[in-house]
Amino acid sequence: MTSISILFVCMGNICRSPLAEAIFRHLVTEAGLTGRFTIDSAGTGGWHEGEPPDRRSVATAQRHGIDIAGLRGRRIQPADFNSFELILAMDRDNLATLGKIAPPEANIRLFGDAALGTGEDIPDPYYGGPDGFELVYTRLLTGCSSLLEALGVERASCSGNTSSVR
């Protein structure tokens, strides 16, 4: 079976993209397809390189049975454009930044287009409260589930509270 490589990208790689990485990885694991995917996340900026995800992202993921505390922020590297078949930007600003630094053959798409089919940006919850992180989690879970299905994989069944929406 061929492996599919996906990179989720936001601005600092501490809020949205690590959540997307962990949610998608969780869905893939639950579907028994771990060997079929390479999944990672990165930021367009390097402000948080080496740092763990934002504590509010960690808490939100934990409430849904997903542990992201071990992830570390990193900035996107030129090699990523060749290493990942699909690069998903969380919003139009990051999409534009990626478009300026990527080679023309890179497959960069807006998460809201590729995963949700709505064209929406996934809002940056960094300057808000817990409700913003919960909203982001919900949108990412919906999109990641749809993305897994769109990639020709039978929809992953979410057990436990992972699929819960508050």
mmCIF file of C-alpha atoms in Angstrom:
data_model
loop_
_atom_site.group_PDB
_atom_site.id
_atom_site.type_symbol
_atom_site.label_atom_id
_atom_site.label_comp_id
_atom_site.label_asym_id
_atom_site.label_seq_id
_atom_site.Cartn_x
_atom_site.Cartn_y
_atom_site.Cartn_z
ATOM 1 C CA MET A 1 0.000 0.000 0.000
ATOM 2 C CA THR A 2 1.376 3.422 -0.949
ATOM 3 C CA SER A 3 2.040 5.926 1.827
ATOM 4 C CA ILE A 4 0.409 9.361 1.674
ATOM 5 C CA SER A 5 2.339 12.248 3.242
ATOM 6 C CA ILE A 6 0.471 15.235 4.665
ATOM 7 C CA LEU A 7 1.829 18.370 6.342
ATOM 8 C CA PHE A 8 -0.495 20.693 8.290
ATOM 9 C CA VAL A 9 0.724 24.309 8.475
ATOM 10 C CA CYS A 10 -0.261 27.315 10.576
ATOM 11 C CA MET A 11 1.674 30.385 11.658
ATOM 12 C CA GLY A 12 3.641 29.273 14.722
ATOM 13 C CA ASN A 13 2.982 25.515 14.856
ATOM 14 C CA ILE A 14 1.666 25.648 18.427
ATOM 15 C CA CYS A 15 -2.134 25.900 18.070
ATOM 16 C CA ARG A 16 -3.926 24.781 14.906
ATOM 17 C CA SER A 17 -1.433 22.664 12.975
ATOM 18 C CA PRO A 18 -0.344 20.439 15.900
ATOM 19 C CA LEU A 19 -4.026 19.864 16.691
ATOM 20 C CA ALA A 20 -4.683 18.938 13.045
ATOM 21 C CA GLU A 21 -1.650 16.632 12.990
ATOM 22 C CA ALA A 22 -2.725 14.842 16.175
ATOM 23 C CA ILE A 23 -6.406 14.581 15.204
ATOM 24 C CA PHE A 24 -5.568 13.161 11.780
ATOM 25 C CA ARG A 25 -3.017 10.766 13.277
ATOM 26 C CA HIS A 26 -5.611 9.614 15.827
ATOM 27 C CA LEU A 27 -8.210 8.986 13.113
ATOM 28 C CA VAL A 28 -5.674 7.113 10.992
ATOM 29 C CA THR A 29 -4.685 4.956 13.982
ATOM 30 C CA GLU A 30 -8.312 4.185 14.827
ATOM 31 C CA ALA A 31 -8.891 3.172 11.202
ATOM 32 C CA GLY A 32 -5.906 0.796 11.409
ATOM 33 C CA LEU A 33 -4.045 2.678 8.668
ATOM 34 C CA THR A 34 -0.962 3.875 10.535
ATOM 35 C CA GLY A 35 1.468 2.569 7.918
ATOM 36 C CA ARG A 36 -0.386 4.255 5.101
ATOM 37 C CA PHE A 37 0.254 7.855 6.179
ATOM 38 C CA THR A 38 3.146 10.143 7.055
ATOM 39 C CA ILE A 39 1.732 13.033 9.082
ATOM 40 C CA ASP A 40 3.476 16.134 10.423
ATOM 41 C CA SER A 41 2.937 19.821 11.106
ATOM 42 C CA ALA A 42 4.966 23.007 10.798
ATOM 43 C CA GLY A 43 4.679 26.772 11.055
ATOM 44 C CA THR A 44 5.427 29.483 8.537
ATOM 45 C CA GLY A 45 7.248 31.358 11.281
ATOM 46 C CA GLY A 46 9.985 30.175 13.587
ATOM 47 C CA TRP A 47 9.004 31.976 16.801
ATOM 48 C CA HIS A 48 8.106 28.767 18.625
ATOM 49 C CA GLU A 49 10.672 26.303 17.260
ATOM 50 C CA GLY A 50 11.326 23.546 19.777
ATOM 51 C CA GLU A 51 8.474 24.626 22.043
ATOM 52 C CA PRO A 52 5.515 22.430 23.013
ATOM 53 C CA PRO A 53 2.050 23.331 21.723
ATOM 54 C CA ASP A 54 0.121 26.125 23.414
ATOM 55 C CA ARG A 55 -1.207 24.938 26.781
ATOM 56 C CA ARG A 56 -4.779 25.620 25.611
ATOM 57 C CA SER A 57 -4.285 23.371 22.563
ATOM 58 C CA VAL A 58 -2.853 20.687 24.840
ATOM 59 C CA ALA A 59 -5.847 20.993 27.208
ATOM 60 C CA THR A 60 -8.373 20.937 24.356
ATOM 61 C CA ALA A 61 -6.821 17.845 22.792
ATOM 62 C CA GLN A 62 -6.617 16.156 26.201
ATOM 63 C CA ARG A 63 -10.344 16.730 26.791
ATOM 64 C CA HIS A 64 -10.930 14.709 23.618
ATOM 65 C CA GLY A 65 -8.561 11.890 24.501
ATOM 66 C CA ILE A 66 -5.623 13.030 22.363
ATOM 67 C CA ASP A 67 -2.158 13.780 23.753
ATOM 68 C CA ILE A 68 -0.185 16.476 21.913
ATOM 69 C CA ALA A 69 2.124 17.492 24.779
ATOM 70 C CA GLY A 70 5.093 15.688 23.191
ATOM 71 C CA LEU A 71 4.913 17.594 19.898
ATOM 72 C CA ARG A 72 7.386 20.428 19.288
ATOM 73 C CA GLY A 73 7.031 23.478 17.091
ATOM 74 C CA ARG A 74 9.078 23.697 13.930
ATOM 75 C CA ARG A 75 9.317 26.000 10.967
ATOM 76 C CA ILE A 76 8.623 24.698 7.491
ATOM 77 C CA GLN A 77 11.798 23.782 5.621
ATOM 78 C CA PRO A 78 12.493 23.815 1.870
ATOM 79 C CA ALA A 79 12.766 19.996 1.919
ATOM 80 C CA ASP A 80 9.158 19.775 3.173
ATOM 81 C CA PHE A 81 7.877 20.858 -0.222
ATOM 82 C CA ASN A 82 9.409 17.743 -1.762
ATOM 83 C CA SER A 83 8.779 15.406 1.178
ATOM 84 C CA PHE A 84 5.033 15.975 1.514
ATOM 85 C CA GLU A 85 2.511 15.218 -1.203
ATOM 86 C CA LEU A 86 -0.122 17.453 0.351
ATOM 87 C CA ILE A 87 0.519 20.605 2.375
ATOM 88 C CA LEU A 88 -2.561 22.065 4.057
ATOM 89 C CA ALA A 89 -2.517 25.682 5.226
ATOM 90 C CA MET A 90 -4.891 26.592 8.028
ATOM 91 C CA ASP A 91 -5.740 30.015 6.587
ATOM 92 C CA ARG A 92 -5.247 32.249 3.555
ATOM 93 C CA ASP A 93 -2.376 34.205 5.131
ATOM 94 C CA ASN A 94 -0.363 31.018 5.618
ATOM 95 C CA LEU A 95 -1.401 29.817 2.167
ATOM 96 C CA ALA A 96 -0.014 33.036 0.662
ATOM 97 C CA THR A 97 3.225 32.742 2.656
ATOM 98 C CA LEU A 98 3.682 29.146 1.522
ATOM 99 C CA GLY A 99 2.971 30.157 -2.073
ATOM 100 C CA LYS A 100 5.835 32.669 -1.955
ATOM 101 C CA ILE A 101 8.435 30.163 -0.747
ATOM 102 C CA ALA A 102 7.296 26.908 -2.372
ATOM 103 C CA PRO A 103 8.456 25.516 -5.690
ATOM 104 C CA PRO A 104 5.728 25.554 -8.373
ATOM 105 C CA GLU A 105 5.211 21.778 -8.202
ATOM 106 C CA ALA A 106 4.310 21.803 -4.482
ATOM 107 C CA ASN A 107 0.736 20.735 -3.717
ATOM 108 C CA ILE A 108 -0.385 23.428 -1.270
ATOM 109 C CA ARG A 109 -4.055 23.819 -0.469
ATOM 110 C CA LEU A 110 -6.242 25.587 2.031
ATOM 111 C CA PHE A 111 -7.493 23.163 4.710
ATOM 112 C CA GLY A 112 -10.963 24.697 4.360
ATOM 113 C CA ASP A 113 -11.023 23.783 0.667
ATOM 114 C CA ALA A 114 -9.353 20.372 0.738
ATOM 115 C CA ALA A 115 -10.802 19.019 3.983
ATOM 116 C CA LEU A 116 -14.006 20.956 4.622
ATOM 117 C CA GLY A 117 -15.058 21.931 1.109
ATOM 118 C CA THR A 118 -16.155 25.320 2.445
ATOM 119 C CA GLY A 119 -13.174 27.504 1.634
ATOM 120 C CA GLU A 120 -13.164 28.777 5.205
ATOM 121 C CA ASP A 121 -10.089 29.722 7.183
ATOM 122 C CA ILE A 122 -9.464 27.866 10.427
ATOM 123 C CA PRO A 123 -9.325 30.830 12.812
ATOM 124 C CA ASP A 124 -6.225 31.354 14.918
ATOM 125 C CA PRO A 125 -7.346 30.913 18.546
ATOM 126 C CA TYR A 126 -4.070 32.203 20.032
ATOM 127 C CA TYR A 127 -5.394 35.559 21.252
ATOM 128 C CA GLY A 128 -8.733 34.202 22.480
ATOM 129 C CA GLY A 129 -10.048 31.935 25.168
ATOM 130 C CA PRO A 130 -10.843 28.234 25.500
ATOM 131 C CA ASP A 131 -13.988 28.479 23.368
ATOM 132 C CA GLY A 132 -11.882 29.420 20.351
ATOM 133 C CA PHE A 133 -9.696 26.357 20.824
ATOM 134 C CA GLU A 134 -12.770 24.147 21.111
ATOM 135 C CA LEU A 135 -14.195 25.634 17.900
ATOM 136 C CA VAL A 136 -10.887 24.988 16.120
ATOM 137 C CA TYR A 137 -10.841 21.408 17.417
ATOM 138 C CA THR A 138 -14.370 20.822 16.112
ATOM 139 C CA ARG A 139 -13.603 22.221 12.652
ATOM 140 C CA LEU A 140 -10.345 20.260 12.451
ATOM 141 C CA LEU A 141 -12.039 17.013 13.522
ATOM 142 C CA THR A 142 -14.721 17.501 10.868
ATOM 143 C CA GLY A 143 -12.133 18.321 8.212
ATOM 144 C CA CYS A 144 -9.714 15.556 9.133
ATOM 145 C CA SER A 145 -12.529 12.989 9.078
ATOM 146 C CA SER A 146 -13.607 14.213 5.630
ATOM 147 C CA LEU A 147 -10.018 14.283 4.408
ATOM 148 C CA LEU A 148 -9.475 10.684 5.445
ATOM 149 C CA GLU A 149 -12.646 9.725 3.590
ATOM 150 C CA ALA A 150 -11.678 11.786 0.529
ATOM 151 C CA LEU A 151 -8.356 10.000 0.324
ATOM 152 C CA GLY A 152 -10.282 6.828 -0.439
ATOM 153 C CA VAL A 153 -10.222 5.400 3.038
ATOM 154 C CA GLU A 154 -13.304 4.096 4.745
ATOM 155 C CA ARG A 155 -14.410 6.656 7.299
ATOM 156 C CA ALA A 156 -12.619 6.168 10.587
ATOM 157 C CA SER A 157 -14.888 5.380 13.474
ATOM 158 C CA CYS A 158 -14.171 7.595 16.435
ATOM 159 C CA SER A 159 -14.542 5.829 19.732
ATOM 160 C CA GLY A 160 -14.627 7.376 23.144
ATOM 161 C CA ASN A 161 -14.978 11.111 23.480
ATOM 162 C CA THR A 162 -12.746 11.933 20.510
ATOM 163 C CA SER A 163 -15.733 12.485 18.248
ATOM 164 C CA SER A 164 -17.667 14.496 20.798
ATOM 165 C CA VAL A 165 -18.516 18.073 20.039
ATOM 166 C CA ARG A 166 -19.212 20.369 22.931
#
